[in-house]
PDB file of C-alpha atoms in Angstrom:
ATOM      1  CA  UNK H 278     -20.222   1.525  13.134  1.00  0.00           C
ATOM      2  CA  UNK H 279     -22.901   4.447  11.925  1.00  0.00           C
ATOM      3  CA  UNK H 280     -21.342   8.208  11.553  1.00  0.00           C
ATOM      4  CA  UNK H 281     -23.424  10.121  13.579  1.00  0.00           C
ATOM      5  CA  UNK H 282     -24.047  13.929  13.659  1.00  0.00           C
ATOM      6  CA  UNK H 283     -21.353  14.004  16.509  1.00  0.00           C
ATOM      7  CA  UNK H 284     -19.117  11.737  15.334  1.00  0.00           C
ATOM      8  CA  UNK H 285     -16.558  12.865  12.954  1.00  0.00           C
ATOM      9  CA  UNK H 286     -14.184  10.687  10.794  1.00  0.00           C
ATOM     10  CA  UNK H 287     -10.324  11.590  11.936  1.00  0.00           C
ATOM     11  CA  UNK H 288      -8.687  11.250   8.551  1.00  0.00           C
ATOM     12  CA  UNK H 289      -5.194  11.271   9.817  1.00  0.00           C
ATOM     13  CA  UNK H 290      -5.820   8.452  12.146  1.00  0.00           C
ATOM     14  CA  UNK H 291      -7.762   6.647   9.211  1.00  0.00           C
ATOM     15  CA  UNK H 292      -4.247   7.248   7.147  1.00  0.00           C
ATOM     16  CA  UNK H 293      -2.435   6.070   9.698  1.00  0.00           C
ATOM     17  CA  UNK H 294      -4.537   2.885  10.804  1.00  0.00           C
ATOM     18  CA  UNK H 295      -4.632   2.140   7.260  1.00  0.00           C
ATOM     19  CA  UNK H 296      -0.286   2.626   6.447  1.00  0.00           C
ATOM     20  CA  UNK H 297       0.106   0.195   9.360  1.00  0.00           C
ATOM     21  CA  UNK H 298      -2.450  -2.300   8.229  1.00  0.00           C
ATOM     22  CA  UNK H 299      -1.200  -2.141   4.534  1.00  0.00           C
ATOM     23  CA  UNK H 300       2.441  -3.077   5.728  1.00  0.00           C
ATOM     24  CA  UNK H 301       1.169  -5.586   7.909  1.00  0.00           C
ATOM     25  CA  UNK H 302      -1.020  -7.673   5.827  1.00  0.00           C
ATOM     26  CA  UNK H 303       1.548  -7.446   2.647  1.00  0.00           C
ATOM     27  CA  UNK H 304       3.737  -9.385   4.992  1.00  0.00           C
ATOM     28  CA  UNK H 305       0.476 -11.647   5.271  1.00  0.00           C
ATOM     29  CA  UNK H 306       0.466 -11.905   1.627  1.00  0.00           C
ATOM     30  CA  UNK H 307       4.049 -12.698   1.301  1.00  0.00           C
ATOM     31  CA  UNK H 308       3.598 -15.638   3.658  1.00  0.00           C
ATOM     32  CA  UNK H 309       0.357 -16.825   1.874  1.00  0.00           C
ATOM     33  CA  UNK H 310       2.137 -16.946  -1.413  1.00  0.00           C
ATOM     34  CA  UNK H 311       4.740 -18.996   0.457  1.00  0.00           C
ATOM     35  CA  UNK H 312       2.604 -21.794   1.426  1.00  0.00           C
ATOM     36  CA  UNK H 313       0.134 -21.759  -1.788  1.00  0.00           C
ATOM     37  CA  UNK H 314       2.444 -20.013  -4.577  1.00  0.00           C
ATOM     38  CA  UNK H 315       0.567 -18.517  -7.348  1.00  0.00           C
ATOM     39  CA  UNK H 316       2.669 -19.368  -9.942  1.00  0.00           C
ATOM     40  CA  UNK H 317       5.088 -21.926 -11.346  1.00  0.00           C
ATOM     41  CA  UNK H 318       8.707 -20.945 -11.121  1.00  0.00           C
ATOM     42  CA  UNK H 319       8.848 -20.006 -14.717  1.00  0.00           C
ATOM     43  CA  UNK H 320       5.857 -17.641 -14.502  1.00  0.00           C
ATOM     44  CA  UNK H 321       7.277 -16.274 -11.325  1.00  0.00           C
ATOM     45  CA  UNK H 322      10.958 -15.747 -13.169  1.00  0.00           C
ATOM     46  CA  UNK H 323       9.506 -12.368 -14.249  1.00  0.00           C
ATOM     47  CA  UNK H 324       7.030 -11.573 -11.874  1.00  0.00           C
ATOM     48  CA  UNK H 325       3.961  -9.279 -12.436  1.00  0.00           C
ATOM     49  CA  UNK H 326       5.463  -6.433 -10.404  1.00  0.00           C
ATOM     50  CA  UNK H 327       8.656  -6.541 -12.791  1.00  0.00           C
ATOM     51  CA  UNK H 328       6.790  -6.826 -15.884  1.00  0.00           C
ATOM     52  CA  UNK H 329       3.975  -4.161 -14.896  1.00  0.00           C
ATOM     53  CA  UNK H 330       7.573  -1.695 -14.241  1.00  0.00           C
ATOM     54  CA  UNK H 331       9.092  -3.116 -17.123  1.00  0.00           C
ATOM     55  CA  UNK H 332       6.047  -2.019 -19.244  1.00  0.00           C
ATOM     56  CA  UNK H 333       5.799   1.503 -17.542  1.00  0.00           C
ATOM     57  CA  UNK H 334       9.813   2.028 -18.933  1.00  0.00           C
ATOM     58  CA  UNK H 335      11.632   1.156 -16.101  1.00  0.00           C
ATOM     59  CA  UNK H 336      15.165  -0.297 -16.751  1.00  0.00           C
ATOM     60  CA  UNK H 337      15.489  -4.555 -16.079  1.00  0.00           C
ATOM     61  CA  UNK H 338      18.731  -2.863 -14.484  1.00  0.00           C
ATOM     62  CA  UNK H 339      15.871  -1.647 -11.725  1.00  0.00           C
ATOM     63  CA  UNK H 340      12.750  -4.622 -11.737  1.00  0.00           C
ATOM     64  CA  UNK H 341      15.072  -7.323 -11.837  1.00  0.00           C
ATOM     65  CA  UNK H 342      17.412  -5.642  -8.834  1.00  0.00           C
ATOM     66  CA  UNK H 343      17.999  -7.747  -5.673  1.00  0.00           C
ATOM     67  CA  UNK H 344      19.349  -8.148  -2.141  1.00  0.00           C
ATOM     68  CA  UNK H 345      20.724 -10.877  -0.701  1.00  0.00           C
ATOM     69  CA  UNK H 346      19.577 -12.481   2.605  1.00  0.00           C
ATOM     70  CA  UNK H 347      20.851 -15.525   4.045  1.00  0.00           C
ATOM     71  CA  UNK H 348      21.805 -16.921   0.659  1.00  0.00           C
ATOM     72  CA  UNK H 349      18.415 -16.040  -1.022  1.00  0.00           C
ATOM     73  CA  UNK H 350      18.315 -13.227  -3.851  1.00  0.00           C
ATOM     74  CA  UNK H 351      15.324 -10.785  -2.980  1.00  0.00           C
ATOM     75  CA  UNK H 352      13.703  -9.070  -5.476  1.00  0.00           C
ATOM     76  CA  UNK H 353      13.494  -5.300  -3.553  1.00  0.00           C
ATOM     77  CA  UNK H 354      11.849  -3.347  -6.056  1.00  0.00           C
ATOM     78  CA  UNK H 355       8.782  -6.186  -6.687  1.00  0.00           C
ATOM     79  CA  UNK H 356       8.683  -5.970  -2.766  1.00  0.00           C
ATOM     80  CA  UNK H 357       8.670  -1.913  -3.203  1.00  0.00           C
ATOM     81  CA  UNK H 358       5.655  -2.570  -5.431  1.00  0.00           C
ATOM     82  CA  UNK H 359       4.070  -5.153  -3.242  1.00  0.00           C
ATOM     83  CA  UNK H 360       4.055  -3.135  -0.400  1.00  0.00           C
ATOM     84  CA  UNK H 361       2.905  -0.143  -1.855  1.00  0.00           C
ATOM     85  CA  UNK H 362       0.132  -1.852  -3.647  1.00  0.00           C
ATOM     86  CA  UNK H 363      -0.977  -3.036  -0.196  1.00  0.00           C
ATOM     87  CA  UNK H 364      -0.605   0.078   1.547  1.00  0.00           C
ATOM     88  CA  UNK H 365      -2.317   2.012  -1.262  1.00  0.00           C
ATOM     89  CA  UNK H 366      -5.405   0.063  -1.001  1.00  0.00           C
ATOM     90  CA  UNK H 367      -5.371  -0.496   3.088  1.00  0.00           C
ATOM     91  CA  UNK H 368      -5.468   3.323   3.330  1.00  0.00           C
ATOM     92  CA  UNK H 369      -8.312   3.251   0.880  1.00  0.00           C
ATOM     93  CA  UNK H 370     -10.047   0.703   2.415  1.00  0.00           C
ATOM     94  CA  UNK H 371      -9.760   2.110   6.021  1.00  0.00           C
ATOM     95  CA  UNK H 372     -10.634   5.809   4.991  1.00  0.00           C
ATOM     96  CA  UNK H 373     -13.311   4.352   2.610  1.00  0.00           C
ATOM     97  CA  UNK H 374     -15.308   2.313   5.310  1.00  0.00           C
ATOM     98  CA  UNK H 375     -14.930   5.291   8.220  1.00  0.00           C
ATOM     99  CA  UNK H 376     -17.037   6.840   5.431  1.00  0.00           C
ATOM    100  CA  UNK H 377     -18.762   4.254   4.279  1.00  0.00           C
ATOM    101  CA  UNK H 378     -18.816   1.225   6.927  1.00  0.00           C
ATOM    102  CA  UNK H 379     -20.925  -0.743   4.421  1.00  0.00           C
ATOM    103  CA  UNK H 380     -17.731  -1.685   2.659  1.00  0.00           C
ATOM    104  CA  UNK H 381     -16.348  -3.948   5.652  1.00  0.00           C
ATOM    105  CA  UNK H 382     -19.442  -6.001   5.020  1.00  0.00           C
ATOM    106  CA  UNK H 383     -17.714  -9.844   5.001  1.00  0.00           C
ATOM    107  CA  UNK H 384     -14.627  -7.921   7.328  1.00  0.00           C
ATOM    108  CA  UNK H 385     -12.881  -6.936   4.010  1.00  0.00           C
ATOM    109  CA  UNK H 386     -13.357 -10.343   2.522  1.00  0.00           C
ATOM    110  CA  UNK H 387     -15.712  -9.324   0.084  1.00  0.00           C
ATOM    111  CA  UNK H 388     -13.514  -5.788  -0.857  1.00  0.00           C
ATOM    112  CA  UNK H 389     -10.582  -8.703  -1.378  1.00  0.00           C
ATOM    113  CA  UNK H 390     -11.916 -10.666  -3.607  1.00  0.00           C
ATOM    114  CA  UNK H 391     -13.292  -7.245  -5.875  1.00  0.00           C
ATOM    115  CA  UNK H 392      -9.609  -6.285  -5.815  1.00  0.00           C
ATOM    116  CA  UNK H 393      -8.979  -9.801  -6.980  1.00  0.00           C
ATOM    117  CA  UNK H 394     -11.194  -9.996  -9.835  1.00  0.00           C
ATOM    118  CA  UNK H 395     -10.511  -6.385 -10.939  1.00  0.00           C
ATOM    119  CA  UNK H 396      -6.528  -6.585 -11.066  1.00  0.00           C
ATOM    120  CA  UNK H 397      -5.598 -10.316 -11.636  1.00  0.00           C
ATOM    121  CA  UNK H 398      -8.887 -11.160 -13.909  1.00  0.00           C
ATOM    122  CA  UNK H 399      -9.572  -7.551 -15.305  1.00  0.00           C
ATOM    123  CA  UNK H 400      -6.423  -5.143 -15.674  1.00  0.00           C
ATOM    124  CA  UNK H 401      -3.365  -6.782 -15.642  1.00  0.00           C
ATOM    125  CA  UNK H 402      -4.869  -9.330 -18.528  1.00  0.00           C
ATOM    126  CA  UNK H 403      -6.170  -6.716 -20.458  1.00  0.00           C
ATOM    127  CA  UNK H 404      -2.238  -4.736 -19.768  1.00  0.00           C
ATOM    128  CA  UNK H 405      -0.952  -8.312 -20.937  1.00  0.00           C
ATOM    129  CA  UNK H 406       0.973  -8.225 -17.453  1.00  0.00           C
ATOM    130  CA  UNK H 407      -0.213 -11.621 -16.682  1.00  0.00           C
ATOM    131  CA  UNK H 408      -1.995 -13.929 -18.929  1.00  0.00           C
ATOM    132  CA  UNK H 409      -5.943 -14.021 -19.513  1.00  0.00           C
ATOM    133  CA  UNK H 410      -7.942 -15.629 -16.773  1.00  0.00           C
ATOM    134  CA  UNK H 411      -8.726 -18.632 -19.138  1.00  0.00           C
ATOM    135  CA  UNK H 412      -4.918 -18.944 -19.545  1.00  0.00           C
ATOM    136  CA  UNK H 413      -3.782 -18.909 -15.660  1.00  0.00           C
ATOM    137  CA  UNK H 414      -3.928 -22.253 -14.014  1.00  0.00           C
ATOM    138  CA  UNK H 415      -6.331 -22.969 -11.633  1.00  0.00           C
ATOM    139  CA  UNK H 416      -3.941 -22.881  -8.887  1.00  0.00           C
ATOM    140  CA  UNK H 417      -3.708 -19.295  -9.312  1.00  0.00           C
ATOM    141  CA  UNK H 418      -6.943 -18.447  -9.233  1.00  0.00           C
ATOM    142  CA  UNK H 419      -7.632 -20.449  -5.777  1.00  0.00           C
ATOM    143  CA  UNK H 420      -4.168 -19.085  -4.521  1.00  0.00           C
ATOM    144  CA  UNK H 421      -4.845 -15.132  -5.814  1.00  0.00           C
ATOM    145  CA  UNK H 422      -8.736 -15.455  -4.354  1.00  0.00           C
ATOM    146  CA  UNK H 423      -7.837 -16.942  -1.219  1.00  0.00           C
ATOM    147  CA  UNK H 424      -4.735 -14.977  -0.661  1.00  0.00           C
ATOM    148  CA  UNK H 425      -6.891 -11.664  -1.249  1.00  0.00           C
ATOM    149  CA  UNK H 426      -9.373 -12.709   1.161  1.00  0.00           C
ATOM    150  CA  UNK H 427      -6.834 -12.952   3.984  1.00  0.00           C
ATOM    151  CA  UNK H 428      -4.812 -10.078   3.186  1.00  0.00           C
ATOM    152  CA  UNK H 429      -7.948  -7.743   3.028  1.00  0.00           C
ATOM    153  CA  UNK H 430      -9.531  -9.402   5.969  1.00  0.00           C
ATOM    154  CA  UNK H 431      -5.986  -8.746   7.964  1.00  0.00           C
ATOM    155  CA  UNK H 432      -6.197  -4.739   6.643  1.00  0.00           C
ATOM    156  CA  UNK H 433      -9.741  -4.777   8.491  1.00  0.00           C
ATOM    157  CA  UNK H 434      -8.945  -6.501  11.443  1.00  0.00           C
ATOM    158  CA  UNK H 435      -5.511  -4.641  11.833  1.00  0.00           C
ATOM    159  CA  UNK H 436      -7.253  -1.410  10.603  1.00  0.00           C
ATOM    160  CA  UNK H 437      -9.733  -1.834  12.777  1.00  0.00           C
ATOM    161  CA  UNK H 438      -8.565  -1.953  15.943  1.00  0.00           C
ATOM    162  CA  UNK H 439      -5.381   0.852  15.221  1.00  0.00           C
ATOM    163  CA  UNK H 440      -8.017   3.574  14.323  1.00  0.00           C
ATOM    164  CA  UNK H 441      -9.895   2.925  17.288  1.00  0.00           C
ATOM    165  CA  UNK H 442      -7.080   3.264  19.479  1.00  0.00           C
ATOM    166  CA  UNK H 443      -6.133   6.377  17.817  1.00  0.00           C
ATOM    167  CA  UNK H 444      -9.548   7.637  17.915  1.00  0.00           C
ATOM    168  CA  UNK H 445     -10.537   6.769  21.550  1.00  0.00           C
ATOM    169  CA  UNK H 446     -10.731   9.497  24.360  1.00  0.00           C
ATOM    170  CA  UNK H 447      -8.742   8.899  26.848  1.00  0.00           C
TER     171      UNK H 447
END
């Protein structure tokens, strides 16, 4: 997809494509972690979303709150971050490549596995939110990589197709 001089990039429906996609593929990220979990259960006591809140100030009181469905306790406010990590960067990644359509080179594969290595190997080591790379089992690594490759390719497909529905004349 080339901008042309006549084509213009519809930033609401980019926002919009992208909100959709970002909700959508966290759920596909939920669901990945299910099948290949990233951690062992006392890693994922404390999760990265509560300790990255818990390090920003917020009260345990709040990271460590939960729901309960069908039996299960549900941490809400890692979902809360969860979701609006994958939002956050679906919106960026749809506005981004209506820009820019370079960036869905590998369908968003390649932009997964960048977010990957800058959060999980990068940032939230150097914030001590998670341990270093060297120190996270391997298990991690495959189920973070391959995990970010399906989520972002999801956000492309799903992101996609919604902005050219919203963009298409009727």
């Amino acid at each position: 997809m080339k901008l042309t001089k006549d084509q213009k990039v519809d930033l609401k429906a980019a926002i919009i494509a992208g909100t959709a996609a970002g909700i959508i593929s966290g759920f596909v990220k939920l669901g990945w972690e299910n099948v290949l979990p990233p951690r062992t259960p006392e890693r994922d006591a404390v999760n990265p979303p509560q300790t990255l809140m818990e390090q920003a100030g917020i009260p345990t009181k709040i990271t460590r709150g939960t729901y309960t469905y069908s039996d299960h306790q549900m941490p809400w406010a890692s979902f809360l971050m969860h979701f609006g990590f994958s939002t956050s960067f679906a919106i960026i990644y749809e506005v981004l490549s209506e820009y820019s359509p370079f960036i869905r080179k590998g369908s968003g594969a390649i932009f997964g596995l960048a977010i990957w290595v800058a959060f999980h190997i990068g940032i939230m080591p150097m914030m001590k939110t998670v341990p270093s790379a060297k120190d996270q089992p391997t298990e991690e690594h495959i189920s973070e990589a391959l995990g970010h490759i399906a989520w972002m390719w999801t956000n492309d497909i799903v992101g996609r197709e919604l902005y050219r529905r919203l963009t298409t004349q009727k």
